[in-house]
Coordinates of C-alpha atoms and ligand atoms in Angstrom, one line a residue:
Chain E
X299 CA -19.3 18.2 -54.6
X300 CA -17.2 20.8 -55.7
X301 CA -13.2 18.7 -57.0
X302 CA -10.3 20.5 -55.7
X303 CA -8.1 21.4 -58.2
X304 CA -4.4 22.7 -57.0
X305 CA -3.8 25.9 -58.7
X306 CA -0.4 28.0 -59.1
X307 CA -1.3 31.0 -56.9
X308 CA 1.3 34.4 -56.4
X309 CA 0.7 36.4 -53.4
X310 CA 2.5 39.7 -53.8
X311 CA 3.3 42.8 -51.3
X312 CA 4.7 45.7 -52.7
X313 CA 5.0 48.6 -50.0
X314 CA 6.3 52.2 -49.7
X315 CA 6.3 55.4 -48.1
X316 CA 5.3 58.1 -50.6
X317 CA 4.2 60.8 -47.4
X318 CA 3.5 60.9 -44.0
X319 CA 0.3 62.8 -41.7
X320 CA 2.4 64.7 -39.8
X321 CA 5.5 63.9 -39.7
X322 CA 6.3 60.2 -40.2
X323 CA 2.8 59.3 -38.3
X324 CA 0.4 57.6 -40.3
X325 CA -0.7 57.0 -44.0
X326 CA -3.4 59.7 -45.4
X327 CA -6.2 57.3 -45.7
X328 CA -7.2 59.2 -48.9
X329 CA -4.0 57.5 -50.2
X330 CA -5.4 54.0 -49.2
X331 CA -8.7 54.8 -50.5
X332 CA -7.1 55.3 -54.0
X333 CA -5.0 52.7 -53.9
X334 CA -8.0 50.2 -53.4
X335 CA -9.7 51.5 -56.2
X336 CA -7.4 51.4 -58.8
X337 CA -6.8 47.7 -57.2
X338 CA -10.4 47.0 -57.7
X339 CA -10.2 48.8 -61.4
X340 CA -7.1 45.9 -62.4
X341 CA -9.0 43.2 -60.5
X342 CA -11.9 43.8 -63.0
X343 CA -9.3 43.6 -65.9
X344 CA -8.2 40.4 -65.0
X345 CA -5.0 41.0 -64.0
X346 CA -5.0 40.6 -59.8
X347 CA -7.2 38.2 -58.6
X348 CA -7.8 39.8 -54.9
X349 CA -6.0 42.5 -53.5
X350 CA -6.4 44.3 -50.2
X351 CA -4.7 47.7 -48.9
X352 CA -3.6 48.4 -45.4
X353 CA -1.0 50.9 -43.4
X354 CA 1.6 51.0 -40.5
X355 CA 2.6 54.2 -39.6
X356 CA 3.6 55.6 -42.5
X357 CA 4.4 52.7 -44.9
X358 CA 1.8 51.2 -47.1
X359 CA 0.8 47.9 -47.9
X360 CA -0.5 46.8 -51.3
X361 CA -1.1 42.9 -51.1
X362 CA -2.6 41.6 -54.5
X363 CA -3.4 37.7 -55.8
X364 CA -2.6 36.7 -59.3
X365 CA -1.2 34.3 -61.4
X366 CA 1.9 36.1 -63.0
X367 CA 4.0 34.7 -60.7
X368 CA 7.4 36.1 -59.2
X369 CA 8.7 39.4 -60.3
X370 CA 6.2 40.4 -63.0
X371 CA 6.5 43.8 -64.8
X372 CA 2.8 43.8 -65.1
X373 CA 2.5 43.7 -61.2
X374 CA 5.5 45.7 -60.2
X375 CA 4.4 48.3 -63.0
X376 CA 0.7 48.9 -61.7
X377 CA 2.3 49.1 -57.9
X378 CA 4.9 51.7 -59.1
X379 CA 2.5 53.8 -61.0
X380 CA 0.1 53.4 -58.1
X381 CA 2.4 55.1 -55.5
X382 CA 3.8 57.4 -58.9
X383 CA 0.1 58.8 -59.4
X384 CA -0.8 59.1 -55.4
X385 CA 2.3 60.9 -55.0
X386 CA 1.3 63.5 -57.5
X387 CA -2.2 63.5 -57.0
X388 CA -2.2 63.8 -53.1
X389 CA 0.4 63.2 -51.3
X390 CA 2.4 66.1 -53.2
X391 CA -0.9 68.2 -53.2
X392 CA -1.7 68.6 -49.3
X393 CA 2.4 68.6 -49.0
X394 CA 2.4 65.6 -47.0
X395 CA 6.0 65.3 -45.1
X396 CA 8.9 63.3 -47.3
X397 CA 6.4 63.5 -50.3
X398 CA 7.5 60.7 -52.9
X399 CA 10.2 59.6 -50.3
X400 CA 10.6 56.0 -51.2
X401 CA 10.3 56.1 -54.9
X402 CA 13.9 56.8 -55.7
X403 CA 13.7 57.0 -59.5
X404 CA 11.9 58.6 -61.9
X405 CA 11.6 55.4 -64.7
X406 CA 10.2 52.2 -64.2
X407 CA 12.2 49.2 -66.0
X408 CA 9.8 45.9 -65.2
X409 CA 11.2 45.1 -61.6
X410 CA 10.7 47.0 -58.5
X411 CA 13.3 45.5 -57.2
X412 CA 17.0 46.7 -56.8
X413 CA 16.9 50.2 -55.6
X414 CA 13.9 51.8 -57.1
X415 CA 12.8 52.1 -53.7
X416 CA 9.5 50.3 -53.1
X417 CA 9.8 47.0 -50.8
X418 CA 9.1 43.4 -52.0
X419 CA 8.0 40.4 -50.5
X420 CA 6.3 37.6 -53.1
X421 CA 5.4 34.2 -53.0
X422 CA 4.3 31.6 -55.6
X423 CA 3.1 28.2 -54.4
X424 CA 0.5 25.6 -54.8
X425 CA -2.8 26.6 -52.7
X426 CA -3.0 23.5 -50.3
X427 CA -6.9 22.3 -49.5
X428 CA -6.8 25.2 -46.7
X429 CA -4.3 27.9 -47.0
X430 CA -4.3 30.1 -43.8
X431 CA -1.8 33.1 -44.7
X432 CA -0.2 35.7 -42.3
X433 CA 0.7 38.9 -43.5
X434 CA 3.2 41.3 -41.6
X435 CA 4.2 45.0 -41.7
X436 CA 6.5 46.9 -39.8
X437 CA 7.3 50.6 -39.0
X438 CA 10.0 52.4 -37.6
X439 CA 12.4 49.4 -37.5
X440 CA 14.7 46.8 -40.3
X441 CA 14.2 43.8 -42.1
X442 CA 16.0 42.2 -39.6
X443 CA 13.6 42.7 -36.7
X444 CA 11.8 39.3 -38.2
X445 CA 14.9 37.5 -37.2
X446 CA 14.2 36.8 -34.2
X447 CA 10.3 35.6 -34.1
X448 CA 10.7 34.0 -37.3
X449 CA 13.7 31.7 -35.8
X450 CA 11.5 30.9 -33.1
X451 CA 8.3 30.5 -35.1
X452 CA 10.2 27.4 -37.2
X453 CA 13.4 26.5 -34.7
X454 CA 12.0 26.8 -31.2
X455 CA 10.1 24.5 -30.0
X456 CA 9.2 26.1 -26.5
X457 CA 7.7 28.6 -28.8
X458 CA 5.9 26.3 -31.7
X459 CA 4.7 22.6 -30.0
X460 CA 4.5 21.4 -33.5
X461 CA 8.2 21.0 -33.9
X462 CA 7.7 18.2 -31.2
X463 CA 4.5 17.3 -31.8
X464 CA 3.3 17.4 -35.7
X465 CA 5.1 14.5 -38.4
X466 CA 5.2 17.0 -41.1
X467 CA 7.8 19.2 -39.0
X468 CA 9.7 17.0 -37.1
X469 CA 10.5 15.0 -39.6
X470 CA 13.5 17.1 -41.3
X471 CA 12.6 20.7 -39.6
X472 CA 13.4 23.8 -41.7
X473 CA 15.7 25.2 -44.3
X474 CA 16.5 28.7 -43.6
X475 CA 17.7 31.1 -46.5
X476 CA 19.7 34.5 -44.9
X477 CA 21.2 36.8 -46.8
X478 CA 24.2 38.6 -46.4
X479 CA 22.8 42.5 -47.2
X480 CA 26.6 43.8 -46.7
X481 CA 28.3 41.2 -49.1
X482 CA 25.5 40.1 -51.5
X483 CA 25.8 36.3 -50.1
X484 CA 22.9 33.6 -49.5
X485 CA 23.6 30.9 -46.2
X486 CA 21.6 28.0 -46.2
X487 CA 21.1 26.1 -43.2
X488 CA 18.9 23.8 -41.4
X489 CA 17.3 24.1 -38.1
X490 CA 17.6 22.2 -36.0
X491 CA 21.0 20.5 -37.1
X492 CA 22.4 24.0 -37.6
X493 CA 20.8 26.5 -35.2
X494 CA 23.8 27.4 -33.6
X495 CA 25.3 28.5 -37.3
X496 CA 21.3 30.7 -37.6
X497 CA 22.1 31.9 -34.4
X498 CA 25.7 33.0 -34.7
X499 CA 24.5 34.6 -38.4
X500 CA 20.9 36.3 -37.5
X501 CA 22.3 37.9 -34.4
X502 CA 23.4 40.4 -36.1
X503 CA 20.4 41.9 -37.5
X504 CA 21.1 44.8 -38.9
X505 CA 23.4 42.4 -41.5
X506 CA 22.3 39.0 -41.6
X507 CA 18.3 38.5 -42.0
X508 CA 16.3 35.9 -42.8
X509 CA 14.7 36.1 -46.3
X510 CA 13.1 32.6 -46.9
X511 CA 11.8 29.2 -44.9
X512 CA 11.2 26.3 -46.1
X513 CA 10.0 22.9 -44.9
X514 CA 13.0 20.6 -45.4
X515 CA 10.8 17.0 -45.7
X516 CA 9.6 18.7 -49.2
X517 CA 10.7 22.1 -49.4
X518 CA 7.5 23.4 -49.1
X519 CA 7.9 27.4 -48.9
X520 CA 6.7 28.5 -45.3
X521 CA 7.6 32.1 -45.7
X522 CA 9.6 35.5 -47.3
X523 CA 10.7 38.7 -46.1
X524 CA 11.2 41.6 -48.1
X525 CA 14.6 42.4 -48.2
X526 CA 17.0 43.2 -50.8
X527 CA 21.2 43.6 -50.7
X528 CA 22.3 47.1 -49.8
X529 CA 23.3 49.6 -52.1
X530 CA 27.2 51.0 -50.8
X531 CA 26.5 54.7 -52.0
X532 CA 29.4 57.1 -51.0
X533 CA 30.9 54.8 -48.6
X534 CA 27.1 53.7 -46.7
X535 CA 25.4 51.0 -46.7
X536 CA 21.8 52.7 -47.5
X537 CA 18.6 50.6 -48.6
X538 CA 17.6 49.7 -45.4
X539 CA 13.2 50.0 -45.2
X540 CA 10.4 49.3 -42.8
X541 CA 10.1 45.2 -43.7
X542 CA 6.6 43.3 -44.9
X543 CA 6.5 39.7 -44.8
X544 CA 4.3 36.7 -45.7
X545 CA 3.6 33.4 -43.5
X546 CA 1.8 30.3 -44.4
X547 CA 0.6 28.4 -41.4
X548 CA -1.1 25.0 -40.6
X549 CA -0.7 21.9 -42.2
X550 CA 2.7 21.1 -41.3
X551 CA 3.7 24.2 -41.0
X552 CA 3.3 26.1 -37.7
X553 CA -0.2 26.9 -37.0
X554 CA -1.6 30.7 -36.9
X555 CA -1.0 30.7 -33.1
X556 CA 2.3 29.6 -32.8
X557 CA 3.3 32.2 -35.6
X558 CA 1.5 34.9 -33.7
X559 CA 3.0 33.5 -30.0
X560 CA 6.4 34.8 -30.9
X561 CA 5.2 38.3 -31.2
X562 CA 4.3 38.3 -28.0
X563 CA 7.5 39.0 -26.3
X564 CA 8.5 42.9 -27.9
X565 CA 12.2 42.6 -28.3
X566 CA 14.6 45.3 -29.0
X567 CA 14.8 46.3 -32.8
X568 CA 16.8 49.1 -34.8
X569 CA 15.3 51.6 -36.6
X570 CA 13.3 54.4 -34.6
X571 CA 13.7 58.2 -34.4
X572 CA 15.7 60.0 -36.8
X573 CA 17.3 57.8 -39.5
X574 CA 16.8 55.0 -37.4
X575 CA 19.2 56.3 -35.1
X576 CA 17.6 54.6 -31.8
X577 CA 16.4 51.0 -30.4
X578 CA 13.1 50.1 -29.2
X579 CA 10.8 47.7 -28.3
X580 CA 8.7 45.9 -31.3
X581 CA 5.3 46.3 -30.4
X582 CA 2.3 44.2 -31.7
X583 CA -0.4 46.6 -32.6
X584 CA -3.8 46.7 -33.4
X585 CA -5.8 48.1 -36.7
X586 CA -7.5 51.0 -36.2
X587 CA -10.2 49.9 -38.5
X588 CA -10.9 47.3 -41.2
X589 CA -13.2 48.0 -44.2
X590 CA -14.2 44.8 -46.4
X591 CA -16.0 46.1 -48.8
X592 CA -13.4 48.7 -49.7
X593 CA -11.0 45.9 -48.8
X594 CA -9.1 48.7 -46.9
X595 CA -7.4 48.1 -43.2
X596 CA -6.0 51.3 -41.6
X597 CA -3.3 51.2 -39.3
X598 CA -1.5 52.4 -36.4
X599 CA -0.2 55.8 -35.6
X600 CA 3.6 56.1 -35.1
X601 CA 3.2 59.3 -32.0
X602 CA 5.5 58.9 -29.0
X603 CA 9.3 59.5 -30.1
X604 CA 7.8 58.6 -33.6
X605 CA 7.1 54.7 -32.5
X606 CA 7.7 53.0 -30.6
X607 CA 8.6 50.0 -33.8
X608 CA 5.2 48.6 -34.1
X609 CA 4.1 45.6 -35.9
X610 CA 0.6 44.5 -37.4
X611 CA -0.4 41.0 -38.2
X612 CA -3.2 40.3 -40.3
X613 CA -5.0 36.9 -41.4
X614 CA -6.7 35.3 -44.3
X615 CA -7.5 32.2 -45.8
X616 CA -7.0 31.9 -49.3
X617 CA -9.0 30.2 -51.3
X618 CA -8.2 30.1 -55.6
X619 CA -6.7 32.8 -55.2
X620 CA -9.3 34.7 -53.6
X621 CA -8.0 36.6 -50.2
X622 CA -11.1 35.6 -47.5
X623 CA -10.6 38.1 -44.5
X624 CA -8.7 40.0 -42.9
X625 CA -8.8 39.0 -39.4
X626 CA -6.7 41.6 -37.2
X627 CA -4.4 38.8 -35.1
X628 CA -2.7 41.4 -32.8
Chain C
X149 CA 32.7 53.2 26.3
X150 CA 33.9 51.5 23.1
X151 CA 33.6 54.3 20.3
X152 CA 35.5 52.3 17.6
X153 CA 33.4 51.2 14.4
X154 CA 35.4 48.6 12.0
X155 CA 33.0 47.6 9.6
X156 CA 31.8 49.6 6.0
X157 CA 28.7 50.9 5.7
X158 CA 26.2 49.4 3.3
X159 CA 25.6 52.7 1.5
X160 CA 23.3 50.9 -1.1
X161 CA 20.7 49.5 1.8
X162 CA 18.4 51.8 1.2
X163 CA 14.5 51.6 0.4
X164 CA 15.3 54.7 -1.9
X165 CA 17.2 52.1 -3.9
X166 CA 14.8 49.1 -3.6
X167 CA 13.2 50.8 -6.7
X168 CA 16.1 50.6 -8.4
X169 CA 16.8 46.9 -7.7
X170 CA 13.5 46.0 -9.0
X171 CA 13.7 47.6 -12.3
X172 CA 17.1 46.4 -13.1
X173 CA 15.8 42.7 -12.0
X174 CA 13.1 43.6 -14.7
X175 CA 15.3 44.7 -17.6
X176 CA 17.2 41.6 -16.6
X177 CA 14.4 39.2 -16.9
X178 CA 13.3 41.2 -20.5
X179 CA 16.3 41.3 -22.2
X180 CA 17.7 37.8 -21.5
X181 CA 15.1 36.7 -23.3
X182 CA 16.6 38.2 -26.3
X183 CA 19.8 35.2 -26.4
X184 CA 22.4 35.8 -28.4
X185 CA 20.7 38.5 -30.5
X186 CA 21.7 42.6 -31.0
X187 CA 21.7 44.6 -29.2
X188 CA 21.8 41.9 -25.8
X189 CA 24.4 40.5 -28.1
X190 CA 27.2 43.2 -28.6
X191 CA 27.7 44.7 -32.2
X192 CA 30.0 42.6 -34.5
X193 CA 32.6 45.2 -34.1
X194 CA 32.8 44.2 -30.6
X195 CA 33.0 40.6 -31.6
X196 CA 35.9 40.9 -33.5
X197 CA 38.5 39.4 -30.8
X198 CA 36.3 36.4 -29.2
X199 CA 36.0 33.3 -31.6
X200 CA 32.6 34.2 -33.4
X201 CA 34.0 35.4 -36.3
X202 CA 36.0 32.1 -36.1
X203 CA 33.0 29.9 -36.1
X204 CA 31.1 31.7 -38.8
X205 CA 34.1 32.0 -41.1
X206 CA 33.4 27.8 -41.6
X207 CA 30.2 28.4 -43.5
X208 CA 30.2 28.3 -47.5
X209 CA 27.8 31.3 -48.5
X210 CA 26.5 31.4 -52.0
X211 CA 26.5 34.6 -54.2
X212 CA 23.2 35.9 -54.2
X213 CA 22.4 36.7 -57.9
X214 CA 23.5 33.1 -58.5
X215 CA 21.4 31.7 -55.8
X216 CA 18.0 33.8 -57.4
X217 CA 18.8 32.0 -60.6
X218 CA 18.7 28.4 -59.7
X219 CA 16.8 28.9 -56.4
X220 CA 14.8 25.5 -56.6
X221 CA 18.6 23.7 -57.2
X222 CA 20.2 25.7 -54.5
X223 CA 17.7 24.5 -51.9
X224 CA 17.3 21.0 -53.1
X225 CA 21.1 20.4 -52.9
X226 CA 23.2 22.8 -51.2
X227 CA 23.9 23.7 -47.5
X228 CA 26.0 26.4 -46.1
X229 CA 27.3 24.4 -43.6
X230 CA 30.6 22.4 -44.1
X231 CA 31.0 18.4 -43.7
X232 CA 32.0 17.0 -40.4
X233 CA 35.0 16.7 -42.6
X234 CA 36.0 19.9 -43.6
X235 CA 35.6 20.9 -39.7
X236 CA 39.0 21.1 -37.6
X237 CA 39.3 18.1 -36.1
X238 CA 42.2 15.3 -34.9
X239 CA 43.4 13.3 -38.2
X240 CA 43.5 9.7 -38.3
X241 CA 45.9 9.4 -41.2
Ligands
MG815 MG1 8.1 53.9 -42.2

C-alpha cells in the first residue's frame, strides 16, 4: 500500500487580459493554446508540477502546481513572459482589441504583484489525504463580487449545513482576512462572533473585500482572492481587475456543494460596460469546452451589453501536486 | 337623482398595472436577498450620517505590508475587533 506522505504544495493563478475577440468578448483560443504549451514545456523542466489554462471572457487563467511556494520570481517570471510573448506573437499580430492591455510595464522585477498589472491569487498548504480544490474566475465585474458568496460559503449556515452540522467547523468557525484597498489596511475578524463587523466592512464591495479564510480551530487556509491595494494615480483609485480565486473544500471545510450553492443566487456586482461603469447580475456560466489532453478549458463569451458579469467554477482534486480534472461545477 | 360622487378614484386598479405589481414584487423578493450589501445597501457616501461609520470606526485594522510580513503571527494572535472593554459601555468604577 502506497504511505501518504504530506507534502508542501503551491497552487498558483496568475491571470490577465492581453486582447480581446471582438471587443472585450472572449480569449483567442490560439492564445490559450500557447499558453498550455509553453506550460507543458516548464512542466517537463521541472519547474511546475501541473498546470491547466482556461478563459472568461476576455481574461485568462494560468493555474500552475509547484513547490516554490508564495511569490516566486521563477513563477511570476514564466507567467509574465507568457502573456509578454503572446502579446507580441498574436494578440498584437491579428490586432486583437486592448492588445497588451493588462501588462502595464515594460520590465519584470521578480513579483507580479503591485501594479504590473497581471492578477494574483496563490496558496501554499499541506495536501490533506483528499484535497478537492475550486477554482474561480470572473469577468466584467471586481474583486469584491466574491464578498458576498464567500461570506455565506464560511458564515451562513442556511447556506453551508456544515457550520451546524460538521465538528471541524463549528467548533471555532472562520477567520476572515479583508483588506482595505482604499487605505492599505488588513481587518481580521471571526465569523460567527463578528459577522455583524464582516457585514458592516464587506458591504461595501467596491472597498472592503475579502482576501483570505481560514479555519479558526487550526487556521487551516480555506481560501484567497486575488486582490491587491489600489494604486491613487492622479487623484483615482485605479487597479481594480476581473478577480480569480481558489477554494479548498471538504474535510472540515465546506464541501464542493455548499461552495457552489452560493452561486446560485446571481447578485448584483460592479464592473460591466464601459470602465465598469454599470451593475449586473453575476451569472454562473458554463465552459464552452474542456480539453484534457491539452489541459485547456475555454470559456464564456462576454456578448449582450458586454456580460452580463459571469462567473466559472471549475473542480479538481489534487493529488502530490498533480491537478486531477477539471470538472466544469456551473 | 343623487349625482354627487365623494370618494377618489383608484387610478392605479388597473390590469394594465397588474404587470407592474408583479415585477416589482419580483425585484423585491431578488434583491432582499442581497442584505446589507451594495448596491441594496446604499454607497458609503450615503452612509455618512447614520451610525455605520460609527460602528466600524471601533475596529483596529492592521497595515497591510506589515500584516504580509508576519502573516502566520497576525492570524495566530490578532483580531480586529476591540475587547468588550474597549467598547462604550456604563463604568463600574
Ligand atoms: Mg475582463
Amino acid at each position: 500500500m502506497k504511505q501518504y506522505l504530506p507534502m508542501k504544495v503551491t497552487v498558483s493563478i496568475i491571470k490577465a487580459d492581453i486582447g480581446g475577440l471582438p471587443g472585450h468578448a472572449w480569449v483567442h483560443p490560439k492564445i490559450l493554446e500557447f499558453a498550455a504549451e509553453r506550460l507543458r514545456e516548464e512542466q517537463r523542466s521541472g519547474l511546475l508540477i501541473d498546470y491547466f489554462v482556461y478563459n472568461v471572457g476576455d481574461d485568462m487563467s494560468l493555474l500552475m502546481t509547484h513547490t516554490k511556494g508564495e511569490n516566486n520570481p521563477d513563477i511570476h517570471g514564466l507567467a509574465w513572459s507568457i502573456f509578454k510573448e503572446a502579446t507580441e506573437n498574436i494578440a498584437k499580430k491579428v490586432k486583437l482589441y486592448g492588445a497588451g492591455q493588462d501588462l502595464l510595464k515594460d520590465t519584470f522585477s521578480g513579483n507580479i504583484r503591485g501594479g504590473l498589472g497581471p492578477q494574483v491569487a496563490e496558496m501554499e498548504f499541506e495536501e490533506r489525504p483528499s484535497e478537492p480544490l475550486v477554482v474561480f474566475a470572473a469577468d466584467k465585474t471586481e474583486p469584491g463580487a466574491f464578498n458576498l458568496p464567500f461570506y455565506r460559503i464560511f458564515a451562513d449556515p442556511f447556506n453551508t449545513a456544515g457550520l451546524v452540522i460538521d465538528p471541524a467547523m463549528h467548533q471555532g468557525g472562520f477567520r476572515f482576512e479583508i483588506l482595505d484597498v482604499y487605505e492599505g489596511k488588513v481587518y481580521l475578524l471571526d465569523a460567527p462572533e463578528n459577522s455583524y463587523d464582516i457585514l458592516g466592512l464587506i458591504g461595501t464591495p467596491g472597498r472592503y473585500i475579502i482576501r483570505r479564510i481560514y479555519r479558526k480551530s487550526d487556521l487551516v487556509q480555506a481560501s484567497v482572492t486575488s486582490v491587491e491595494r489600489l494604486n491613487l494615480i492622479a487623484g483615482r483609485y485605479v487597479g481594480k481587475d476581473d478577480p480569480v480565486a481558489i477554494v479548498r473544500a471538504q474535510h472540515g471545510l465546506p464541501a464542493v456543494g455548499e461552495v457552489l450553492e452560493a452561486f446560485a443566487y446571481p447578485h448584483l456586482v460592479e464592473g460591466w460596460m464601459r470602465g465598469g461603469s454599470h451593475v449586473g447580475p453575476l451569472m454562473p456560466a458554463k465552459m464552452v469546452s474542456i480539453d484534457q489532453e491539452r489541459k485547456i478549458a475555454l470559456g464564456p463569451k462576454m456578448t449582450r451589453f458586454d456580460g452580463p458579469p459571469k462567473v466559472i467554477a471549475l473542480g479538481f482534486q489534487l493529488h502530490d501536486g498533480y491537478l486531477e480534472g477539471p470538472r466544469g461545477l456551473i | 337623482m343623487m349625482v354627487t360622487w365623494r370618494a377618489p378614484v383608484d387610478l392605479f386598479d388597473d390590469p394594465a398595472f397588474d404587470y407592474s405589481r408583479q415585477l416589482a414584487a419580483q425585484i423585491t423578493d431578488y434583491i432582499r436577498r442581497m442584505g446589507p450589501v451594495m448596491p441594496h445597501r446604499l454607497p458609503p457616501e450615503e452612509m455618512e450620517y447614520t451610525t455605520l461609520p460609527q460602528i466600524l470606526s471601533k475596529l483596529k485594522p492592521i497595515p497591510v505590508d506589515e500584516y504580509e510580513k508576519n502573516r502566520l503571527q497576525y492570524i495566530q494572535f490578532v483580531t480586529s475587533q476591540t475587547s468588550g472593554q474597549e467598547t462604550t459601555g456604563p463604568s463600574h468604577d
